[in-house]
Amino acid sequence: QQQVKQSPQSLIVQKGGISIINCAYENTAFDYFPWYQQFPGKGPALLIAIRPDVSEKKEGRFTISFNKSAKQFSLHIMDSQPGDSATYFCAARRDQFYFGTGTSLTVIP
Amino acid sequence: DAGITQSPRHKVTETGTPVTLRCHQTENHRYMYWYRQDPGHGLRLIHYSYGVKDTDKGEVSDGYSVSRSKTEDFLLTLESATSSQTSVYFCATQLSGTGTYEQYFGPGTRLTVT
């Protein structure tokens, strides 16, 4: 079964808006939660990551919000730009990585 | 980009033929991984290696084998390719298994089994 559930499958946002992608998990043994960005024809690249002892991590326009009790974490992209148009994957790690199914983000100029 | 190359980048093969994909890294990372990426499934782990000659299975290992005879090379073999193995295959590396878990991905190999 899917260890990490990601939503939405696709997302369209206006330039300057906020993009929000959500992930949920069940295994409380997961100890590392990264987000990856993937452009067409390329391999995924690490965007930002968080550990479960922290509720929020911000790097530039990208923020992870982590809710341990709800077993959910989300990626917020502030001031979304057309260059952010890509597929985003969440993941969770315990011995090995389990990935969400991906969100295709389109930022409209 | 981390120094990870994959070869070939594209391959078309027939059902029943053996196929070997190669991942080469110049980062001296201890851990190496093979994933497959399919629509609706995200990335799924096939096999991984935590050192030379040390490998283990991932969640979708059936029909695949791996070998790692040198730190820099990790080979994925499909013994007898099937149409269900049509996918994009990504190699990834990780410096170590403790402390830092950042994974670096290669550019991928698109495999089509006809």
mmCIF file of C-alpha atoms in Angstrom:
data_model
loop_
_atom_site.group_PDB
_atom_site.id
_atom_site.type_symbol
_atom_site.label_atom_id
_atom_site.label_comp_id
_atom_site.label_asym_id
_atom_site.label_seq_id
_atom_site.Cartn_x
_atom_site.Cartn_y
_atom_site.Cartn_z
ATOM 1 C CA GLN A 1 0.000 0.000 0.000
ATOM 2 C CA GLN A 2 1.063 3.596 -0.480
ATOM 3 C CA GLN A 3 3.142 4.572 2.544
ATOM 4 C CA VAL A 4 2.916 8.275 1.753
ATOM 5 C CA LYS A 5 -0.250 9.792 0.278
ATOM 6 C CA GLN A 6 0.143 13.031 -1.676
ATOM 7 C CA SER A 7 -2.446 15.518 -2.886
ATOM 8 C CA PRO A 8 -3.456 17.149 -5.107
ATOM 9 C CA GLN A 9 -2.372 15.281 -8.226
ATOM 10 C CA SER A 10 -2.196 18.541 -10.160
ATOM 11 C CA LEU A 11 -2.290 22.198 -9.238
ATOM 12 C CA ILE A 12 -2.616 25.408 -11.231
ATOM 13 C CA VAL A 13 -1.631 28.656 -9.549
ATOM 14 C CA GLN A 14 -1.386 32.246 -10.743
ATOM 15 C CA LYS A 15 2.008 33.921 -10.681
ATOM 16 C CA GLY A 16 2.567 35.446 -7.269
ATOM 17 C CA GLY A 17 0.160 33.089 -5.552
ATOM 18 C CA ILE A 18 0.797 30.435 -2.928
ATOM 19 C CA SER A 19 1.115 26.781 -3.954
ATOM 20 C CA ILE A 20 0.298 24.204 -1.290
ATOM 21 C CA ILE A 21 0.933 20.479 -1.604
ATOM 22 C CA ASN A 22 0.000 18.035 1.125
ATOM 23 C CA CYS A 23 1.275 14.641 2.234
ATOM 24 C CA ALA A 24 0.102 12.190 4.883
ATOM 25 C CA TYR A 25 1.757 9.132 6.358
ATOM 26 C CA GLU A 26 0.964 6.380 8.860
ATOM 27 C CA ASN A 27 4.318 5.013 10.006
ATOM 28 C CA THR A 28 5.395 6.969 13.083
ATOM 29 C CA ALA A 29 8.910 5.528 12.724
ATOM 30 C CA PHE A 30 9.650 7.784 9.744
ATOM 31 C CA ASP A 31 12.474 10.145 10.715
ATOM 32 C CA TYR A 32 13.115 12.359 7.697
ATOM 33 C CA PHE A 33 10.688 14.061 5.323
ATOM 34 C CA PRO A 34 12.096 15.583 2.117
ATOM 35 C CA TRP A 35 10.476 17.304 -0.823
ATOM 36 C CA TYR A 36 11.861 16.846 -4.318
ATOM 37 C CA GLN A 37 11.391 18.952 -7.433
ATOM 38 C CA GLN A 38 11.532 17.340 -10.858
ATOM 39 C CA PHE A 39 11.578 19.015 -14.258
ATOM 40 C CA PRO A 40 10.653 17.061 -17.407
ATOM 41 C CA GLY A 41 13.448 14.794 -18.560
ATOM 42 C CA LYS A 42 15.477 15.323 -15.388
ATOM 43 C CA GLY A 43 16.022 13.434 -12.180
ATOM 44 C CA PRO A 44 14.423 14.643 -8.934
ATOM 45 C CA ALA A 45 16.382 17.220 -6.951
ATOM 46 C CA LEU A 46 16.119 17.786 -3.221
ATOM 47 C CA LEU A 47 14.275 21.016 -2.477
ATOM 48 C CA ILE A 48 13.893 21.083 1.283
ATOM 49 C CA ALA A 49 13.651 18.540 4.103
ATOM 50 C CA ILE A 50 12.504 18.387 7.706
ATOM 51 C CA ARG A 51 12.875 16.099 10.705
ATOM 52 C CA PRO A 52 9.925 15.262 12.965
ATOM 53 C CA ASP A 53 11.222 17.266 15.937
ATOM 54 C CA VAL A 54 10.662 20.522 14.020
ATOM 55 C CA SER A 55 7.247 21.970 13.096
ATOM 56 C CA GLU A 56 8.353 24.273 10.309
ATOM 57 C CA LYS A 57 11.341 24.869 8.075
ATOM 58 C CA LYS A 58 11.746 27.712 5.639
ATOM 59 C CA GLU A 59 14.242 28.128 2.829
ATOM 60 C CA GLY A 60 13.635 31.169 0.684
ATOM 61 C CA ARG A 61 10.155 30.913 -0.853
ATOM 62 C CA PHE A 62 9.768 27.265 0.171
ATOM 63 C CA THR A 63 8.372 26.214 3.556
ATOM 64 C CA ILE A 64 7.614 22.806 5.026
ATOM 65 C CA SER A 65 4.932 22.662 7.690
ATOM 66 C CA PHE A 66 4.995 19.488 9.773
ATOM 67 C CA ASN A 67 2.175 18.271 12.007
ATOM 68 C CA LYS A 68 3.404 15.247 13.943
ATOM 69 C CA SER A 69 0.140 14.530 15.736
ATOM 70 C CA ALA A 70 -1.837 14.560 12.486
ATOM 71 C CA LYS A 71 0.923 12.706 10.624
ATOM 72 C CA GLN A 72 0.838 15.269 7.847
ATOM 73 C CA PHE A 73 3.321 17.598 6.224
ATOM 74 C CA SER A 74 2.970 20.135 3.486
ATOM 75 C CA LEU A 75 5.028 22.216 1.088
ATOM 76 C CA HIS A 76 4.184 25.883 0.663
ATOM 77 C CA ILE A 77 5.647 27.821 -2.254
ATOM 78 C CA MET A 78 5.233 31.531 -1.692
ATOM 79 C CA ASP A 79 5.162 34.039 -4.563
ATOM 80 C CA SER A 80 4.954 31.186 -7.067
ATOM 81 C CA GLN A 81 6.786 31.798 -10.355
ATOM 82 C CA PRO A 82 6.449 30.198 -13.810
ATOM 83 C CA GLY A 83 9.912 28.686 -13.237
ATOM 84 C CA ASP A 84 8.447 26.716 -10.332
ATOM 85 C CA SER A 85 6.320 24.728 -12.801
ATOM 86 C CA ALA A 86 7.469 21.166 -12.187
ATOM 87 C CA THR A 87 6.438 17.945 -10.505
ATOM 88 C CA TYR A 88 6.898 17.820 -6.735
ATOM 89 C CA PHE A 89 7.301 14.669 -4.689
ATOM 90 C CA CYS A 90 7.148 14.267 -0.947
ATOM 91 C CA ALA A 91 8.909 11.357 0.714
ATOM 92 C CA ALA A 92 9.444 9.778 4.089
ATOM 93 C CA ARG A 93 12.378 7.753 5.310
ATOM 94 C CA ARG A 94 12.812 4.818 7.642
ATOM 95 C CA ASP A 95 15.676 2.583 6.480
ATOM 96 C CA GLN A 96 14.537 3.359 2.948
ATOM 97 C CA PHE A 97 12.620 6.135 1.237
ATOM 98 C CA TYR A 98 8.927 6.014 0.370
ATOM 99 C CA PHE A 99 7.702 8.577 -2.139
ATOM 100 C CA GLY A 100 4.334 10.157 -2.758
ATOM 101 C CA THR A 101 2.781 9.905 -6.208
ATOM 102 C CA GLY A 102 3.692 13.455 -7.211
ATOM 103 C CA THR A 103 1.971 16.779 -7.864
ATOM 104 C CA SER A 104 2.228 18.518 -11.209
ATOM 105 C CA LEU A 105 2.391 22.256 -10.542
ATOM 106 C CA THR A 106 1.704 24.794 -13.270
ATOM 107 C CA VAL A 107 2.229 28.465 -12.511
ATOM 108 C CA ILE A 108 0.389 30.706 -14.970
ATOM 109 C CA PRO A 109 2.056 34.049 -15.829
ATOM 110 C CA ASP B 1 24.823 18.432 -10.022
ATOM 111 C CA ALA B 2 26.325 15.497 -8.200
ATOM 112 C CA GLY B 3 28.545 13.437 -10.497
ATOM 113 C CA ILE B 4 26.043 10.730 -11.381
ATOM 114 C CA THR B 5 25.708 9.346 -14.875
ATOM 115 C CA GLN B 6 23.415 6.636 -16.156
ATOM 116 C CA SER B 7 23.796 4.563 -19.279
ATOM 117 C CA PRO B 8 22.140 4.043 -21.579
ATOM 118 C CA ARG B 9 19.797 7.015 -21.411
ATOM 119 C CA HIS B 10 17.246 5.350 -23.658
ATOM 120 C CA LYS B 11 16.743 1.722 -24.557
ATOM 121 C CA VAL B 12 14.156 -0.282 -26.435
ATOM 122 C CA THR B 13 14.296 -4.038 -25.975
ATOM 123 C CA GLU B 14 12.156 -7.065 -26.625
ATOM 124 C CA THR B 15 10.329 -9.167 -24.075
ATOM 125 C CA GLY B 16 12.498 -11.948 -22.724
ATOM 126 C CA THR B 17 15.869 -10.325 -23.369
ATOM 127 C CA PRO B 18 18.303 -9.467 -20.574
ATOM 128 C CA VAL B 19 19.022 -5.807 -19.939
ATOM 129 C CA THR B 20 21.667 -4.131 -17.790
ATOM 130 C CA LEU B 21 21.530 -0.507 -16.733
ATOM 131 C CA ARG B 22 24.596 1.206 -15.328
ATOM 132 C CA CYS B 23 24.950 3.932 -12.744
ATOM 133 C CA HIS B 24 28.305 5.605 -12.239
ATOM 134 C CA GLN B 25 29.142 8.144 -9.524
ATOM 135 C CA THR B 26 32.212 10.236 -8.845
ATOM 136 C CA GLU B 27 31.163 11.416 -5.365
ATOM 137 C CA ASN B 28 32.493 8.443 -3.397
ATOM 138 C CA HIS B 29 29.073 8.083 -1.780
ATOM 139 C CA ARG B 30 28.598 4.905 0.196
ATOM 140 C CA TYR B 31 24.919 4.321 -0.564
ATOM 141 C CA MET B 32 23.446 3.808 -4.033
ATOM 142 C CA TYR B 33 19.848 3.173 -5.030
ATOM 143 C CA TRP B 34 17.813 2.093 -8.042
ATOM 144 C CA TYR B 35 14.267 3.442 -8.370
ATOM 145 C CA ARG B 36 11.642 3.127 -11.041
ATOM 146 C CA GLN B 37 9.227 5.934 -11.816
ATOM 147 C CA ASP B 38 5.776 5.230 -13.203
ATOM 148 C CA PRO B 39 2.733 7.497 -13.565
ATOM 149 C CA GLY B 40 0.493 7.242 -10.521
ATOM 150 C CA HIS B 41 3.169 5.498 -8.457
ATOM 151 C CA GLY B 42 5.846 8.082 -7.935
ATOM 152 C CA LEU B 43 9.278 6.613 -7.291
ATOM 153 C CA ARG B 44 9.578 3.088 -5.966
ATOM 154 C CA LEU B 45 12.745 1.503 -4.634
ATOM 155 C CA ILE B 46 13.994 -1.574 -6.489
ATOM 156 C CA HIS B 47 17.305 -2.354 -4.784
ATOM 157 C CA TYR B 48 19.927 -0.472 -2.878
ATOM 158 C CA SER B 49 23.540 -0.877 -1.860
ATOM 159 C CA TYR B 50 25.182 0.202 1.381
ATOM 160 C CA GLY B 51 28.703 -0.692 0.306
ATOM 161 C CA VAL B 52 30.732 -2.706 -2.169
ATOM 162 C CA LYS B 53 29.111 -6.131 -2.532
ATOM 163 C CA ASP B 54 26.462 -5.170 0.063
ATOM 164 C CA THR B 55 22.987 -4.940 -1.416
ATOM 165 C CA ASP B 56 19.395 -5.311 -0.273
ATOM 166 C CA LYS B 57 15.922 -5.441 -1.769
ATOM 167 C CA GLY B 58 13.429 -2.620 -2.004
ATOM 168 C CA GLU B 59 9.659 -2.764 -2.323
ATOM 169 C CA VAL B 60 9.578 -3.768 -6.032
ATOM 170 C CA SER B 61 12.600 -6.049 -6.423
ATOM 171 C CA ASP B 62 10.972 -9.021 -8.207
ATOM 172 C CA GLY B 63 12.504 -9.546 -11.663
ATOM 173 C CA TYR B 64 15.552 -7.385 -10.904
ATOM 174 C CA SER B 65 19.054 -8.073 -9.636
ATOM 175 C CA VAL B 66 21.920 -5.734 -8.815
ATOM 176 C CA SER B 67 25.653 -5.825 -8.383
ATOM 177 C CA ARG B 68 28.208 -3.454 -6.943
ATOM 178 C CA SER B 69 31.820 -4.490 -7.395
ATOM 179 C CA LYS B 70 33.241 -0.965 -7.070
ATOM 180 C CA THR B 71 32.174 2.038 -5.014
ATOM 181 C CA GLU B 72 31.465 4.074 -8.125
ATOM 182 C CA ASP B 73 29.370 1.588 -10.122
ATOM 183 C CA PHE B 74 25.955 0.078 -9.422
ATOM 184 C CA LEU B 75 24.409 -2.181 -12.048
ATOM 185 C CA LEU B 76 20.741 -3.075 -12.402
ATOM 186 C CA THR B 77 19.900 -6.196 -14.409
ATOM 187 C CA LEU B 78 16.571 -7.319 -15.741
ATOM 188 C CA GLU B 79 17.186 -11.018 -16.288
ATOM 189 C CA SER B 80 14.280 -11.449 -18.719
ATOM 190 C CA ALA B 81 12.563 -8.175 -19.507
ATOM 191 C CA THR B 82 8.763 -7.968 -19.433
ATOM 192 C CA SER B 83 6.418 -5.245 -20.636
ATOM 193 C CA SER B 84 5.598 -4.384 -17.018
ATOM 194 C CA GLN B 85 9.206 -3.276 -16.618
ATOM 195 C CA THR B 86 8.752 -0.470 -19.131
ATOM 196 C CA SER B 87 9.565 2.544 -16.981
ATOM 197 C CA VAL B 88 12.002 5.337 -16.268
ATOM 198 C CA TYR B 89 14.806 4.129 -14.014
ATOM 199 C CA PHE B 90 16.668 6.469 -11.709
ATOM 200 C CA CYS B 91 19.854 5.873 -9.819
ATOM 201 C CA ALA B 92 20.510 7.837 -6.643
ATOM 202 C CA THR B 93 23.424 8.167 -4.256
ATOM 203 C CA GLN B 94 23.677 9.125 -0.604
ATOM 204 C CA LEU B 95 26.814 9.992 1.315
ATOM 205 C CA SER B 96 26.125 7.683 4.257
ATOM 206 C CA GLY B 97 23.324 5.970 6.159
ATOM 207 C CA THR B 98 23.445 8.119 9.248
ATOM 208 C CA GLY B 99 23.176 11.817 9.898
ATOM 209 C CA THR B 100 22.619 13.101 6.406
ATOM 210 C CA TYR B 101 20.003 11.504 4.191
ATOM 211 C CA GLU B 102 20.226 13.769 1.172
ATOM 212 C CA GLN B 103 19.897 11.757 -2.016
ATOM 213 C CA TYR B 104 21.247 12.847 -5.379
ATOM 214 C CA PHE B 105 19.575 11.505 -8.488
ATOM 215 C CA GLY B 106 20.964 10.716 -11.893
ATOM 216 C CA PRO B 107 19.313 11.829 -15.147
ATOM 217 C CA GLY B 108 17.386 8.585 -15.636
ATOM 218 C CA THR B 109 17.137 5.797 -18.201
ATOM 219 C CA ARG B 110 13.953 5.398 -20.209
ATOM 220 C CA LEU B 111 13.420 1.694 -20.886
ATOM 221 C CA THR B 112 10.768 0.395 -23.246
ATOM 222 C CA VAL B 113 10.077 -3.344 -23.419
ATOM 223 C CA THR B 114 8.120 -4.332 -26.531
#
